[in-house]
XYZ file of C-alpha atoms in Angstrom:
382
model
C -2.302 -86.372 -133.459
C -4.516 -84.161 -131.575
C -7.279 -81.638 -133.392
C -7.246 -77.907 -134.037
C -10.168 -77.497 -131.282
C -8.045 -79.152 -128.467
C -5.104 -77.298 -129.091
C -7.383 -73.973 -129.183
C -9.259 -75.233 -126.082
C -5.972 -75.716 -123.898
C -4.750 -72.500 -125.218
C -8.147 -70.355 -123.881
C -8.493 -71.976 -120.580
C -4.524 -71.221 -120.230
C -5.785 -67.111 -121.333
C -8.676 -68.011 -119.064
C -7.156 -69.358 -115.837
C -4.186 -66.693 -116.546
C -6.731 -63.700 -116.148
C -8.641 -64.675 -112.616
C -5.265 -66.175 -111.111
C -3.059 -63.200 -111.242
C -5.279 -61.565 -108.977
C -5.099 -63.781 -105.789
C -1.922 -62.793 -104.660
C -2.101 -59.113 -104.084
C -6.275 -59.333 -103.519
C -4.719 -59.707 -99.476
C -3.442 -56.841 -99.320
C -5.774 -54.678 -101.726
C -8.772 -56.359 -98.996
C -6.348 -54.993 -96.582
C -6.220 -51.579 -98.166
C -9.419 -50.517 -98.668
C -10.119 -51.619 -94.700
C -11.045 -55.097 -94.402
C -7.958 -57.270 -93.375
C -10.563 -59.351 -91.367
C -12.386 -60.715 -94.416
C -9.180 -62.418 -95.608
C -10.398 -65.628 -96.001
C -13.992 -63.940 -98.102
C -11.689 -63.745 -100.960
C -11.442 -67.275 -101.959
C -14.760 -68.373 -100.595
C -16.923 -66.076 -101.852
C -15.700 -66.648 -105.187
C -16.130 -69.929 -105.001
C -19.768 -69.892 -103.584
C -21.165 -68.598 -107.110
C -18.836 -70.809 -109.062
C -20.424 -74.080 -106.992
C -23.919 -72.612 -107.014
C -23.479 -72.062 -110.332
C -21.900 -75.735 -111.431
C -25.705 -77.625 -111.846
C -26.531 -74.414 -113.826
C -23.659 -74.698 -116.001
C -23.619 -78.303 -116.586
C -26.857 -78.225 -118.124
C -26.407 -75.571 -119.958
C -23.634 -77.142 -121.484
C -25.737 -80.255 -122.144
C -28.612 -78.863 -123.674
C -27.644 -75.328 -125.130
C -24.480 -76.641 -126.361
C -20.311 -75.988 -124.712
C -19.363 -72.757 -126.090
C -22.066 -70.127 -125.091
C -21.195 -71.913 -121.573
C -17.286 -71.205 -122.409
C -17.984 -67.512 -123.667
C -19.954 -66.534 -120.867
C -17.239 -67.431 -118.318
C -14.467 -65.361 -119.814
C -17.350 -62.388 -120.463
C -17.260 -62.222 -116.786
C -13.376 -62.515 -116.345
C -13.754 -59.759 -118.312
C -16.164 -57.407 -117.188
C -14.829 -58.097 -113.550
C -11.459 -57.011 -114.260
C -12.997 -53.333 -115.339
C -14.754 -53.033 -112.208
C -12.548 -53.463 -108.967
C -11.000 -50.096 -109.788
C -14.569 -49.033 -109.380
C -15.791 -50.826 -106.278
C -13.822 -48.884 -103.403
C -15.316 -50.146 -100.838
C -15.068 -53.579 -98.325
C -18.399 -54.807 -99.637
C -17.997 -53.136 -103.052
C -14.946 -55.809 -103.500
C -16.754 -58.672 -101.693
C -19.300 -58.700 -104.054
C -17.391 -58.375 -106.956
C -15.539 -61.494 -105.735
C -19.076 -63.140 -104.855
C -19.957 -62.459 -108.859
C -16.266 -62.576 -110.127
C -16.903 -66.826 -109.331
C -19.810 -67.303 -112.422
C -16.667 -66.804 -114.169
C -15.261 -70.307 -113.404
C -18.548 -71.489 -112.210
C -18.864 -72.276 -116.266
C -16.333 -71.798 -118.231
C -13.903 -75.075 -116.938
C -17.327 -77.509 -117.182
C -18.105 -76.608 -120.198
C -13.992 -76.857 -121.700
C -13.562 -80.424 -119.627
C -16.655 -81.733 -121.249
C -15.869 -79.814 -124.663
C -12.021 -82.094 -124.392
C -14.363 -84.934 -123.800
C -15.949 -85.045 -127.127
C -12.918 -83.883 -128.971
C -10.276 -86.839 -128.034
C -10.772 -90.869 -128.058
C -11.649 -92.652 -125.094
C -8.722 -94.710 -124.506
C -6.620 -91.366 -125.111
C -9.045 -89.097 -122.655
C -6.469 -89.342 -119.117
C -3.692 -87.950 -121.147
C -6.048 -85.545 -122.599
C -6.899 -84.021 -119.450
C -3.669 -84.324 -118.775
C -2.880 -81.878 -120.773
C -5.565 -79.654 -120.633
C -4.615 -79.479 -116.897
C -1.336 -78.542 -118.257
C -2.866 -75.291 -119.749
C -4.760 -74.521 -116.940
C -2.747 -74.687 -114.301
C 0.181 -72.892 -116.846
C -2.270 -70.188 -116.131
C -2.101 -70.882 -112.561
C 1.446 -70.289 -112.328
C 2.328 -67.648 -114.907
C -0.744 -65.738 -113.487
C 0.303 -65.306 -109.758
C 3.533 -64.416 -111.344
C 2.708 -61.918 -113.514
C 0.375 -60.141 -111.206
C 2.603 -59.778 -108.202
C 5.512 -57.873 -110.988
C 2.835 -55.832 -112.537
C 1.090 -54.608 -108.806
C 5.170 -54.487 -107.875
C 5.903 -52.286 -111.171
C 2.682 -50.278 -111.745
C -0.303 -50.560 -110.106
C -3.759 -52.021 -108.558
C -5.230 -50.556 -111.293
C -2.941 -51.929 -114.257
C -2.874 -55.164 -112.463
C -7.024 -55.108 -112.629
C -6.923 -54.324 -116.863
C -4.087 -56.510 -117.108
C -6.523 -59.669 -115.518
C -9.208 -58.554 -118.168
C -6.922 -58.551 -121.137
C -6.147 -61.732 -120.590
C -9.970 -63.015 -120.397
C -10.380 -60.928 -123.829
C -7.762 -62.943 -125.442
C -8.954 -66.476 -124.233
C -12.754 -65.254 -125.615
C -11.445 -64.266 -128.985
C -10.092 -68.438 -128.808
C -13.279 -69.239 -127.552
C -15.184 -67.546 -130.242
C -13.355 -68.939 -132.807
C -14.295 -73.123 -131.295
C -16.866 -75.432 -133.320
C -19.775 -76.133 -131.347
C -19.558 -80.339 -130.402
C -22.799 -81.390 -128.781
C -24.779 -82.785 -131.539
C -28.347 -81.909 -130.560
C -28.003 -78.513 -128.739
C -31.306 -76.345 -127.854
C -31.892 -73.195 -128.634
C -31.481 -71.164 -125.138
C -34.934 -70.637 -122.537
C -35.396 -69.473 -119.596
C -37.062 -72.715 -118.684
C -34.015 -74.401 -119.077
C -32.675 -72.698 -115.811
C -35.376 -74.407 -113.702
C -33.528 -76.685 -111.686
C -34.689 -79.767 -109.907
C -33.055 -81.802 -107.247
C -32.045 -84.337 -110.064
C -30.522 -81.569 -112.011
C -28.047 -80.637 -109.333
C -25.897 -83.755 -108.565
C -25.215 -86.527 -111.057
C -25.296 -89.137 -108.147
C -23.135 -91.979 -110.035
C -20.075 -89.273 -110.413
C -20.030 -88.985 -106.441
C -17.093 -91.764 -106.056
C -14.864 -89.068 -107.666
C -16.430 -86.183 -106.357
C -15.890 -86.968 -102.690
C -12.549 -88.067 -103.329
C -12.258 -84.567 -105.208
C -13.317 -82.572 -101.836
C -11.171 -84.137 -99.518
C -8.099 -83.581 -101.959
C -9.326 -79.739 -102.795
C -9.709 -78.716 -99.195
C -5.885 -78.113 -99.014
C -5.964 -75.907 -102.069
C -8.767 -73.559 -100.359
C -5.837 -72.803 -97.625
C -3.194 -72.576 -100.258
C -4.610 -69.973 -101.897
C -5.637 -67.968 -98.939
C -2.417 -68.316 -96.505
C 0.488 -69.811 -98.693
C 0.483 -65.680 -99.619
C 1.784 -63.949 -95.934
C 3.300 -67.588 -95.196
C 5.477 -66.798 -98.534
C 6.648 -63.862 -96.980
C 6.742 -65.067 -93.424
C 9.510 -67.278 -94.588
C 11.628 -64.404 -96.664
C 10.223 -64.213 -99.948
C 9.324 -60.874 -101.494
C 6.806 -62.211 -104.656
C 4.083 -63.944 -103.367
C 3.488 -65.846 -106.324
C 6.621 -67.839 -105.932
C 5.239 -70.978 -104.128
C 2.420 -70.660 -107.357
C 5.360 -71.107 -110.221
C 6.775 -73.771 -108.506
C 4.106 -75.979 -107.478
C 2.812 -75.453 -111.140
C 5.300 -75.929 -112.680
C 6.314 -79.445 -111.220
C 2.393 -80.242 -111.334
C 2.761 -79.491 -115.072
C 6.170 -81.525 -115.521
C 3.737 -84.914 -114.466
C 0.110 -84.289 -115.967
C 0.575 -86.094 -118.719
C 2.726 -89.127 -117.523
C -0.243 -89.251 -114.567
C -3.311 -89.273 -117.154
C -1.553 -92.061 -119.534
C -0.726 -94.107 -116.534
C -4.448 -94.029 -115.525
C -5.380 -94.774 -119.191
C -3.266 -98.005 -119.111
C -3.481 -99.123 -115.290
C -6.592 -97.238 -113.622
C -7.746 -94.069 -111.914
C -8.340 -95.401 -107.973
C -4.518 -96.789 -108.159
C -2.845 -93.125 -109.724
C -5.470 -91.119 -107.553
C -3.649 -92.989 -104.444
C 0.003 -92.432 -104.915
C -1.378 -88.337 -105.425
C -2.711 -88.438 -102.596
C 0.028 -89.387 -100.683
C 2.091 -87.084 -102.358
C -0.438 -84.391 -100.956
C 0.403 -85.521 -97.504
C 3.461 -85.389 -97.658
C 3.997 -82.163 -99.146
C 1.763 -80.307 -96.396
C 3.487 -81.854 -93.602
C 6.856 -80.474 -95.139
C 5.400 -77.343 -95.928
C 3.918 -77.000 -92.167
C 7.132 -79.075 -90.700
C 10.438 -77.184 -92.662
C 9.224 -73.494 -92.128
C 12.063 -71.897 -94.259
C 12.868 -71.163 -97.848
C 14.186 -74.002 -98.854
C 11.292 -76.202 -97.477
C 8.504 -74.019 -99.192
C 9.814 -74.693 -102.190
C 10.532 -78.212 -101.910
C 6.807 -78.734 -100.324
C 5.406 -76.422 -103.469
C 6.942 -79.114 -106.098
C 6.094 -82.046 -103.753
C 2.423 -80.318 -103.795
C 2.513 -79.946 -107.291
C 3.269 -83.222 -108.458
C 0.395 -84.659 -106.019
C -2.235 -82.347 -107.866
C -1.029 -83.012 -111.389
C -1.134 -86.392 -110.764
C -4.475 -86.465 -108.993
C -6.449 -84.045 -110.916
C -6.374 -85.411 -114.445
C -7.338 -89.036 -113.037
C -10.117 -87.569 -111.162
C -11.184 -85.915 -114.520
C -11.428 -88.977 -116.316
C -12.774 -90.635 -113.805
C -15.818 -88.731 -113.387
C -16.079 -89.202 -117.302
C -16.108 -92.739 -116.690
C -18.544 -93.020 -113.923
C -21.399 -90.219 -115.884
C -24.670 -91.536 -118.135
C -24.219 -91.173 -121.717
C -25.776 -87.449 -122.524
C -25.035 -86.555 -119.037
C -20.984 -85.343 -119.206
C -22.145 -81.728 -118.523
C -23.679 -83.257 -115.012
C -21.424 -85.514 -114.188
C -18.257 -82.783 -114.902
C -20.663 -80.355 -112.922
C -20.577 -82.531 -109.657
C -17.513 -83.310 -109.966
C -16.402 -79.045 -109.766
C -19.200 -78.621 -107.189
C -17.442 -80.849 -104.980
C -14.217 -78.998 -106.005
C -15.861 -75.526 -104.650
C -16.886 -76.491 -101.997
C -13.478 -78.259 -100.391
C -11.821 -74.600 -101.892
C -14.323 -72.624 -100.690
C -15.125 -74.315 -96.989
C -10.935 -74.731 -96.000
C -10.584 -70.720 -97.312
C -13.155 -69.547 -95.129
C -12.431 -71.501 -91.888
C -8.543 -71.184 -92.262
C -8.989 -67.351 -93.159
C -11.319 -66.855 -89.860
C -9.127 -69.900 -87.853
C -5.594 -67.811 -88.910
C -6.145 -63.780 -87.480
C -2.843 -62.976 -88.750
C -0.904 -65.380 -86.728
C 1.910 -67.375 -88.881
C 2.144 -70.263 -86.895
C -1.584 -71.530 -86.960
C -1.099 -72.049 -90.944
C 0.789 -74.979 -90.219
C -1.957 -76.013 -87.684
C -4.220 -75.794 -91.167
C -1.498 -77.599 -93.723
C -1.848 -80.596 -91.157
C -5.516 -80.761 -91.408
C -5.641 -80.635 -95.272
C -3.051 -83.783 -95.004
C -5.543 -85.670 -92.828
C -8.180 -84.784 -95.057
C -6.121 -86.659 -98.069
C -5.556 -89.208 -95.852
C -9.323 -90.026 -95.520
C -9.703 -89.713 -99.169
C -7.378 -92.805 -99.399
C -9.390 -94.547 -97.091
C -11.863 -93.717 -98.804
C -10.808 -95.335 -102.164
C -9.500 -98.657 -100.836
C -13.053 -99.159 -99.315
C -14.961 -98.039 -102.049
C -12.513 -100.522 -104.255
C -13.403 -103.425 -101.871
C -17.256 -102.241 -102.301
C -17.008 -102.623 -105.647
C -15.174 -105.928 -105.944
C -17.802 -108.170 -103.178
């Protein structure tokens, strides 16, 4: 049985994830209404930029001052940003806020994954990461669907304030968590001085490289799928995200358990194959059914890959440096999402047919991830 700490962090992560994800389907239209349609690629890219840049700091703070303060800081950022979106009504004001909003995912997920690894037995780590991933992904599913529903029936202002409400509820849960770091330090500004050795956990790089190659596809999905969804005939831009996340939920616990028993790399390989099939299908079958089937396969792929990569990262980490290893893995995730969002947004130029090219490109990168794992395993056994 899992502890109350584990259950609380899962619910906190669900609400936190819903808070920022509920904005994603409507932000391209909102930015266009401000006169910034050409900056669509920056919506995700700026968010992931600060998330990535803040990871070395969140990783170090997670390993020094504790998991709980880092969790709380990220949720507070989401809470504050929801109130500022309706106030900053210029294109540059909006983009500046997206930059600041990224600190939320730079901090909370690093501490949350590390917290999970503290409160579960290591032999059940893959399974636990799968369950925690289900919670986070449920937020990814209900968030966009709720966001589109709120915007259809109310206004952007109500949508932004709803995002803040979700963050506030997450904050309430996280404040009630007990610290799991055995020997925590008091915060001091010197802890924010980062050396080269603090930025990257070299030992976690194999998992991070594969993570980067897998998550580029999510950058394209987050940036371009809302427009693709409308192009194939759906009114609610959150449809893809619902199907993608529900299918991801179905497979996560099973995939995590299998990775505990048979090894991380075998499970990750299966997930990458599913991603390749999904991305190719979405691009090739440009119909409602094609989108739904592709979304389902994409969810299966990400549901298999993610908990195995998280557990692999902890496996590779050095004693007392789990936060640093998780931060490295998340830096690769943000780099993949951010670069893909930026490049695909720039390439798109509101030509729907170009979305297929971006999807095929991501399938090739997933294939490169498979090749890397094969080469890494060969080196490991020689």
